[in-house]
Amino acid sequence: MKINRISPRRQLIQFSLLVLLFLIPFLRSGDAPFLQLNIGLRTLFLFGTALRVDELFLLLLFTIVVMLLFFLITTLLGRIWCGWLCPQTVVNDLGDALSSWMAKPFAQPIARRLSEHLASALLSVLLSAALLGWFMLPAEVLQVFVHPGENLLPFSITVGTALFLYLDLVFVKREFCRSYCPYGRFQTVLLDEGTLNLAFRQEVQDRCINCRSCIRACPMGIDIRQGFQIECINCGRCIDACRDVMERRGAGDGLFAYRFGATAGNRPRLGQKTAILALALVIAVLTLAWNLNERSVSTFTLQRSSTAVVRQLPDGSYVQPWKSIIGNRGQATASFSLTVVSPPGAIVQLLGPVTDIRIAPNQNQAIDFYLKLSGPSGKSTPRLEFRLLKDGTQAATQTVAP
Ligand code: SF4
Ligand code: SF4
């Protein structure tokens, strides 16, 4: 392997991404999956933290962090995302490599074409099965394939995904990047003065022998010698192709190079857009981290029953009907209790099933109970502090007017 070639580095990164695709469904952080959007539990597991469906604002924050990271990568590295990391590119590169390996023993065009179809079909099935692991536990994925009849929905989604991937690999390929990908178009507004791009080196252009190797190697079919083109995905294949040509001729280095900015230079430069995006990303990451740290593993709402009247008992005390909804966001069934703090001058009691309320993970439970107010201040009791205990430990509080 020639050490100054780009393609082996790109392939290594793409291979690592594929390994992660298959590996991440098996990774765990404590008792929870490391990264998984579990549809059955309606929960996003983010680095081991379970975000329930009622915490969608955290999912929104996470999405903002990911988007800002994409934008920052683009202002720094241009379309490196498209040429090195985008799933469409990675899958197509892998499909090309597998097809040409499977077609190698055959000379007839029809046999080679059939090998390409077979490689695409195999890859599509494997990838769609791996993707399912991002939405279900690995043991559940196995059950989908062992008992498809009992798991019709996930099985049909997997078949549909495989078919979609197969059609993409055989018929769409890089036409999607060239003509349809909206992110490719959007990227042009993110480029700034220090963005990495692929340059036809002005200082050595006169050494070009017009062999067209760079054009033949380009997956987008463009001639980058004509200058910057939006179709270029910074994959670096033309760099390698020209280096091969120049080495064979003993004519020195190739005529293309990656460059940060329009002028010669090989160090990243901090443009204005990059600085603004980096700052926004830091703020978004800190906000997400703070919210994840502060989030409660239990939810708790309190509501006075509006239809029922307050009743006075013969001993002079008052009773009010209340309702509470308690949610368990933890990973295991837990026992919850409700208590209330009696303010000075009043005696407050909770009557009803307010202790040892057992709630399964990711479930909510409604509790009806009575609030009994007595003592000298009676009905004019000031605001009350309710406490929710989870397995004997205070999990949340709420202060409400009786
Ligand atoms: S591969 Fe190099 S020498 Fe050949 S056409 Fe392209 S730039 Fe010119
Ligand atoms: S011009 Fe070069 S870097 Fe751009 S897409 Fe074509 S081969 Fe890749």
Coordinates of C-alpha atoms and ligand atoms in Angstrom, one line a residue:
M1 CA 0.0 0.0 0.0
K2 CA 1.4 3.4 -1.0
I3 CA 1.5 5.6 2.2
N4 CA 0.4 8.9 0.7
R5 CA -2.9 7.5 -0.7
I6 CA -6.2 8.8 0.6
S7 CA -8.5 5.9 -0.2
P8 CA -7.1 3.4 2.3
R9 CA -7.7 6.0 5.1
R10 CA -11.3 6.6 3.9
Q11 CA -12.0 2.9 3.7
L12 CA -10.6 2.4 7.2
I13 CA -13.0 5.0 8.6
Q14 CA -15.9 3.6 6.6
F15 CA -15.1 0.1 7.8
S16 CA -15.0 1.4 11.4
L17 CA -18.5 3.0 11.0
L18 CA -19.9 -0.3 9.7
V19 CA -18.4 -2.1 12.7
L20 CA -20.1 0.5 15.0
L21 CA -23.4 -0.1 13.2
F22 CA -23.3 -3.8 14.1
L23 CA -21.7 -3.3 17.5
I24 CA -23.7 -0.4 19.1
P25 CA -26.9 -2.5 19.6
F26 CA -24.9 -4.8 21.8
L27 CA -23.2 -2.1 23.9
R28 CA -24.7 -1.4 27.3
S29 CA -24.1 1.3 29.9
G30 CA -25.1 -0.2 33.3
D31 CA -28.5 -1.8 32.9
A32 CA -29.5 0.2 29.9
P33 CA -28.6 0.0 26.2
F34 CA -25.8 2.5 25.3
L35 CA -27.6 4.1 22.3
Q36 CA -31.1 2.9 21.2
L37 CA -34.4 4.3 20.2
N38 CA -36.6 1.6 21.7
I39 CA -40.0 1.9 20.0
G40 CA -41.7 -0.7 22.3
L41 CA -40.6 1.2 25.4
R42 CA -41.1 4.6 23.7
T43 CA -37.7 5.5 25.1
L44 CA -34.5 6.9 23.7
F45 CA -31.4 5.5 25.4
L46 CA -28.7 8.1 25.1
F47 CA -25.4 7.0 26.4
G48 CA -27.2 4.8 29.0
T49 CA -29.7 7.5 30.1
A50 CA -33.3 6.6 29.4
L51 CA -35.3 9.6 27.9
R52 CA -39.0 8.8 28.0
V53 CA -41.5 10.0 25.4
D54 CA -42.7 12.8 27.7
E55 CA -39.2 14.2 27.7
L56 CA -39.2 15.1 24.0
F57 CA -37.6 18.5 24.7
L58 CA -34.4 16.6 25.5
L59 CA -34.6 14.7 22.2
L60 CA -35.1 18.1 20.5
L61 CA -32.0 19.4 22.3
F62 CA -30.0 16.3 21.3
T63 CA -31.2 16.8 17.7
I64 CA -29.9 20.4 17.8
V65 CA -26.5 19.2 19.1
V66 CA -26.3 16.7 16.2
M67 CA -27.3 19.3 13.6
L68 CA -24.8 21.8 14.9
L69 CA -22.1 19.2 14.9
F70 CA -22.9 18.4 11.2
F71 CA -22.8 22.1 10.3
L72 CA -19.5 22.5 12.2
I73 CA -17.9 19.5 10.4
T74 CA -19.0 21.1 7.1
T75 CA -17.6 24.5 7.8
L76 CA -14.3 22.9 8.8
L77 CA -14.1 20.0 6.4
G78 CA -16.4 20.8 3.5
R79 CA -18.1 17.9 1.9
I80 CA -15.9 15.3 3.7
W81 CA -19.2 14.2 5.4
C82 CA -20.6 13.3 2.0
G83 CA -17.5 11.6 0.6
W84 CA -16.3 9.8 3.7
L85 CA -19.1 9.4 6.3
C86 CA -22.6 9.7 4.9
P87 CA -24.5 6.4 5.1
Q88 CA -25.4 6.7 1.4
T89 CA -21.8 6.9 0.5
V90 CA -20.6 4.3 2.9
V91 CA -23.2 1.8 1.8
N92 CA -22.5 2.5 -1.9
D93 CA -18.7 2.2 -1.4
L94 CA -19.3 -1.1 0.4
G95 CA -21.7 -2.3 -2.3
D96 CA -19.1 -1.5 -5.0
A97 CA -16.3 -3.3 -3.2
L98 CA -18.5 -6.4 -2.5
S99 CA -19.8 -6.5 -6.1
S100 CA -16.4 -6.3 -7.7
W101 CA -15.0 -9.0 -5.3
M102 CA -18.0 -11.3 -6.1
A103 CA -17.8 -10.6 -9.9
K104 CA -14.0 -11.2 -10.1
P105 CA -14.2 -14.9 -11.1
F106 CA -16.6 -14.2 -14.0
A107 CA -15.8 -12.8 -17.4
Q108 CA -19.3 -12.7 -19.0
P109 CA -21.2 -9.4 -18.5
I110 CA -24.4 -11.2 -17.5
A111 CA -22.6 -13.2 -14.7
R112 CA -21.0 -10.0 -13.5
R113 CA -24.3 -8.2 -13.5
L114 CA -25.9 -11.0 -11.5
S115 CA -23.1 -10.9 -9.0
E116 CA -23.8 -7.2 -8.5
H117 CA -27.5 -8.0 -7.8
L118 CA -26.6 -10.8 -5.4
A119 CA -24.0 -8.6 -3.5
S120 CA -26.6 -5.8 -3.2
A121 CA -29.3 -8.1 -2.0
L122 CA -27.0 -9.7 0.6
L123 CA -25.8 -6.3 1.9
S124 CA -29.3 -4.9 2.0
V125 CA -30.5 -7.8 4.2
L126 CA -27.5 -7.6 6.5
L127 CA -27.8 -3.8 7.0
S128 CA -31.5 -3.8 7.5
A129 CA -31.2 -6.5 10.2
A130 CA -28.4 -4.5 11.9
L131 CA -30.6 -1.3 11.7
L132 CA -33.4 -3.2 13.5
G133 CA -31.0 -3.5 16.5
W134 CA -31.1 0.2 16.9
F135 CA -34.8 0.1 17.7
M136 CA -35.1 -3.2 19.7
L137 CA -33.0 -5.3 22.0
P138 CA -30.7 -7.9 20.2
A139 CA -32.7 -10.8 21.7
E140 CA -35.9 -9.3 20.3
V141 CA -34.3 -8.9 16.9
L142 CA -33.5 -12.6 16.9
Q143 CA -37.1 -13.4 17.7
V144 CA -38.2 -11.3 14.7
F145 CA -36.3 -13.6 12.4
V146 CA -37.0 -16.8 14.2
H147 CA -40.8 -16.1 14.6
P148 CA -41.6 -13.6 11.8
G149 CA -45.3 -14.5 12.0
E150 CA -45.5 -13.3 15.6
N151 CA -43.5 -10.2 14.9
L152 CA -45.2 -9.1 11.6
L153 CA -44.7 -5.4 12.0
P154 CA -40.9 -5.3 12.7
F155 CA -40.4 -8.1 10.2
S156 CA -42.3 -6.3 7.4
I157 CA -40.4 -3.0 8.2
T158 CA -37.1 -5.0 7.9
V159 CA -38.1 -6.5 4.6
G160 CA -39.2 -3.0 3.4
T161 CA -35.9 -1.5 4.5
A162 CA -33.9 -4.3 2.7
L163 CA -35.9 -3.7 -0.5
F164 CA -35.4 0.0 -0.3
L165 CA -31.6 -0.5 0.2
Y166 CA -31.4 -3.0 -2.6
L167 CA -33.1 -0.6 -5.1
D168 CA -30.9 2.2 -3.8
L169 CA -27.7 0.1 -4.4
V170 CA -28.7 -1.1 -7.8
F171 CA -30.6 1.8 -9.4
V172 CA -30.0 5.0 -7.5
K173 CA -26.4 4.9 -6.3
R174 CA -24.7 8.2 -6.4
E175 CA -27.3 9.9 -8.5
F176 CA -29.0 10.8 -5.2
C177 CA -25.9 12.7 -4.0
R178 CA -25.6 14.4 -7.4
S179 CA -29.2 15.5 -8.0
Y180 CA -31.4 15.0 -5.0
C181 CA -29.6 15.3 -1.6
P182 CA -30.9 18.5 0.0
Y183 CA -28.0 18.6 2.5
G184 CA -25.5 18.7 -0.4
R185 CA -27.1 21.9 -1.7
F186 CA -27.4 23.4 1.8
Q187 CA -23.7 22.8 2.5
T188 CA -22.6 25.4 0.0
V189 CA -23.9 28.2 2.3
L190 CA -21.9 26.8 5.2
L191 CA -18.5 27.0 3.5
D192 CA -16.2 29.8 4.8
E193 CA -12.7 31.1 4.1
G194 CA -11.0 28.2 6.0
T195 CA -13.1 25.3 4.7
L196 CA -11.3 22.2 3.4
N197 CA -11.7 21.7 -0.3
L198 CA -10.1 19.8 -3.1
A199 CA -7.8 22.0 -5.2
F200 CA -6.2 21.5 -8.6
R201 CA -2.8 23.0 -7.5
Q202 CA -2.2 26.1 -9.5
E203 CA 1.5 26.0 -9.1
V204 CA 1.9 22.6 -10.9
Q205 CA -1.1 22.6 -13.3
D206 CA 1.2 22.8 -16.3
R207 CA 2.3 19.2 -15.6
C208 CA -1.1 17.8 -16.5
I209 CA -0.9 15.4 -19.4
N210 CA -4.7 15.3 -19.8
C211 CA -4.8 11.5 -19.3
R212 CA -8.3 11.9 -17.7
S213 CA -7.5 9.3 -14.9
C214 CA -8.9 11.7 -12.4
I215 CA -12.2 11.9 -14.2
R216 CA -12.4 8.2 -14.6
A217 CA -11.8 7.7 -10.9
C218 CA -14.4 10.3 -9.8
P219 CA -17.6 8.6 -8.5
M220 CA -19.5 11.8 -9.4
G221 CA -18.2 11.9 -13.0
I222 CA -16.9 15.5 -12.8
D223 CA -13.7 17.1 -14.0
I224 CA -12.5 19.0 -11.0
R225 CA -9.7 20.6 -13.0
Q226 CA -12.3 23.1 -14.1
G227 CA -12.5 24.5 -10.5
F228 CA -14.9 24.1 -7.5
Q229 CA -18.1 22.2 -8.3
I230 CA -20.9 21.5 -5.9
E231 CA -21.0 17.8 -7.0
C232 CA -17.5 17.2 -5.5
I233 CA -17.8 15.1 -2.3
N234 CA -14.2 15.5 -1.3
C235 CA -13.6 11.7 -1.5
G236 CA -10.0 12.1 -2.6
R237 CA -10.1 9.5 -5.4
C238 CA -8.8 12.0 -7.9
I239 CA -5.8 12.8 -5.7
D240 CA -4.9 9.1 -5.6
A241 CA -5.5 8.7 -9.4
C242 CA -3.2 11.6 -10.3
R243 CA -0.5 10.5 -7.8
D244 CA -0.5 7.1 -9.5
V245 CA 0.0 8.8 -12.9
M246 CA 2.7 11.1 -11.8
E247 CA 4.6 8.3 -9.9
R248 CA 4.5 6.1 -13.0
R249 CA 6.0 8.9 -15.0
G250 CA 8.5 9.8 -12.3
A251 CA 7.1 13.3 -12.5
G252 CA 6.8 14.0 -8.7
D253 CA 3.7 14.4 -6.6
G254 CA 0.1 14.5 -7.9
L255 CA -1.6 17.7 -9.1
F256 CA -4.5 17.7 -6.6
A257 CA -4.5 18.3 -2.9
Y258 CA -6.8 19.0 0.0
R259 CA -6.6 22.6 1.1
F260 CA -8.1 24.7 3.9
G261 CA -9.4 27.8 2.1
A262 CA -8.8 28.9 -1.5
T263 CA -5.0 29.6 -1.1
A264 CA -2.2 27.2 -0.5
G265 CA -2.0 26.0 3.1
N266 CA -2.5 22.8 5.0
R267 CA -3.6 24.0 8.4
P268 CA -7.2 24.5 9.5
R269 CA -8.3 28.1 9.7
L270 CA -11.0 29.5 11.9
G271 CA -13.5 31.4 9.8
Q272 CA -16.3 33.5 11.2
K273 CA -19.0 30.8 10.5
T274 CA -16.9 28.1 12.1
A275 CA -16.4 30.2 15.3
I276 CA -20.1 31.0 15.6
L277 CA -21.1 27.3 15.1
A278 CA -18.4 26.1 17.5
L279 CA -19.8 28.5 20.2
A280 CA -23.4 27.5 19.5
L281 CA -22.4 23.8 19.7
V282 CA -20.6 24.3 23.1
I283 CA -23.7 26.1 24.5
A284 CA -26.1 23.4 23.2
V285 CA -23.9 20.6 24.6
L286 CA -23.7 22.3 28.0
T287 CA -27.5 22.9 28.0
L288 CA -28.1 19.2 27.1
A289 CA -25.7 18.0 29.8
W290 CA -27.2 20.2 32.4
N291 CA -30.8 19.0 31.6
L292 CA -29.7 15.4 31.6
N293 CA -28.1 15.8 35.0
E294 CA -31.1 17.7 36.5
R295 CA -33.8 15.5 35.1
S296 CA -36.0 13.6 37.5
V297 CA -36.4 9.8 37.3
S298 CA -40.0 10.3 38.4
T299 CA -42.9 12.5 37.3
F300 CA -45.6 13.7 39.5
T301 CA -48.7 15.9 38.9
L302 CA -51.4 16.9 41.4
Q303 CA -54.9 18.1 40.7
R304 CA -57.8 18.9 42.9
S305 CA -61.0 17.1 41.6
S306 CA -63.0 20.0 40.2
T307 CA -66.4 18.2 40.2
A308 CA -66.3 17.1 43.9
V309 CA -67.2 19.5 46.7
V310 CA -65.2 20.2 49.8
R311 CA -66.9 18.5 52.7
Q312 CA -66.8 19.4 56.4
L313 CA -66.8 16.5 58.8
P314 CA -68.5 16.5 62.2
D315 CA -65.1 17.1 64.0
G316 CA -64.8 20.4 62.1
S317 CA -62.1 19.2 59.7
Y318 CA -62.4 19.5 55.9
V319 CA -61.8 16.8 53.2
Q320 CA -61.0 17.4 49.6
P321 CA -60.8 14.8 46.8
W322 CA -57.5 15.0 44.8
K323 CA -55.9 13.1 42.0
S324 CA -52.2 12.5 41.3
I325 CA -50.5 11.0 38.3
I326 CA -47.1 9.4 39.1
G327 CA -44.7 8.3 36.3
N328 CA -41.8 5.9 36.7
R329 CA -39.0 6.9 34.3
G330 CA -36.5 4.4 35.9
Q331 CA -35.4 1.1 34.6
A332 CA -37.1 -1.1 37.2
T333 CA -40.4 -1.4 39.0
A334 CA -40.4 1.0 42.0
S335 CA -42.5 1.6 45.0
F336 CA -43.8 5.2 45.4
S337 CA -45.5 7.0 48.3
L338 CA -47.1 10.4 48.7
T339 CA -46.7 12.5 51.8
V340 CA -47.6 16.0 52.7
V341 CA -45.9 18.5 55.2
S342 CA -48.3 20.0 57.8
P343 CA -47.8 23.7 58.0
P344 CA -47.8 25.4 61.4
G345 CA -51.3 25.7 62.9
A346 CA -52.8 22.9 60.7
I347 CA -52.9 19.1 60.6
V348 CA -52.9 17.7 57.1
Q349 CA -53.4 14.0 56.3
L350 CA -53.6 12.0 53.1
L351 CA -56.4 9.4 53.1
G352 CA -56.4 6.7 50.4
P353 CA -53.9 4.4 48.6
V354 CA -51.0 6.8 48.9
T355 CA -48.3 4.3 50.1
D356 CA -46.5 1.4 48.3
I357 CA -47.8 2.4 44.9
R358 CA -45.9 -0.1 42.6
I359 CA -45.3 1.2 39.1
A360 CA -43.5 -0.6 36.3
P361 CA -40.8 1.2 34.3
N362 CA -42.0 3.7 31.8
Q363 CA -45.6 3.6 33.2
N364 CA -47.8 6.2 34.7
Q365 CA -50.4 5.5 37.4
A366 CA -53.3 7.7 38.5
I367 CA -54.1 7.8 42.3
D368 CA -57.3 9.2 43.8
F369 CA -57.0 10.3 47.4
Y370 CA -58.5 12.7 50.0
L371 CA -56.7 15.6 51.7
K372 CA -57.9 16.1 55.3
L373 CA -57.3 19.5 56.8
S374 CA -57.8 20.1 60.5
G375 CA -56.4 22.2 63.3
P376 CA -56.9 25.8 64.2
S377 CA -56.3 27.2 60.7
G378 CA -58.5 24.5 59.1
K379 CA -59.8 25.4 55.6
S380 CA -57.6 28.5 55.4
T381 CA -54.4 26.4 55.4
P382 CA -51.7 28.1 53.4
R383 CA -49.9 26.3 50.4
L384 CA -49.0 22.7 51.1
E385 CA -45.8 20.9 50.2
F386 CA -46.4 17.4 48.7
R387 CA -43.5 15.0 48.6
L388 CA -43.1 12.0 46.3
L389 CA -41.0 9.2 47.7
K390 CA -39.4 6.5 45.5
D391 CA -38.3 3.4 47.3
G392 CA -38.2 5.5 50.5
T393 CA -36.1 8.4 49.1
Q394 CA -37.5 11.8 48.2
A395 CA -37.8 12.0 44.4
A396 CA -39.9 15.1 43.8
T397 CA -41.9 17.9 45.5
Q398 CA -44.7 20.1 44.6
T399 CA -46.2 23.1 46.5
V400 CA -49.9 23.7 45.8
A401 CA -52.8 25.6 47.4
P402 CA -55.4 23.3 49.0
Ligands
SF4_1 S1 -4.9 12.5 -13.5 FE1 -3.5 14.3 -13.2 S2 -2.4 14.3 -15.1 FE2 -4.2 13.0 -15.5 S3 -5.7 14.5 -16.3 FE3 -6.0 14.3 -14.1 S4 -4.8 16.0 -13.3 FE4 -4.1 15.7 -15.4
SF4_2 S1 -13.5 15.5 -7.9 FE1 -12.2 14.2 -6.7 S2 -12.7 14.5 -4.6 FE2 -14.4 15.4 -5.8 S3 -15.8 13.7 -6.0 FE3 -14.5 13.6 -7.8 S4 -12.9 12.1 -7.2 FE4 -14.0 12.8 -5.3

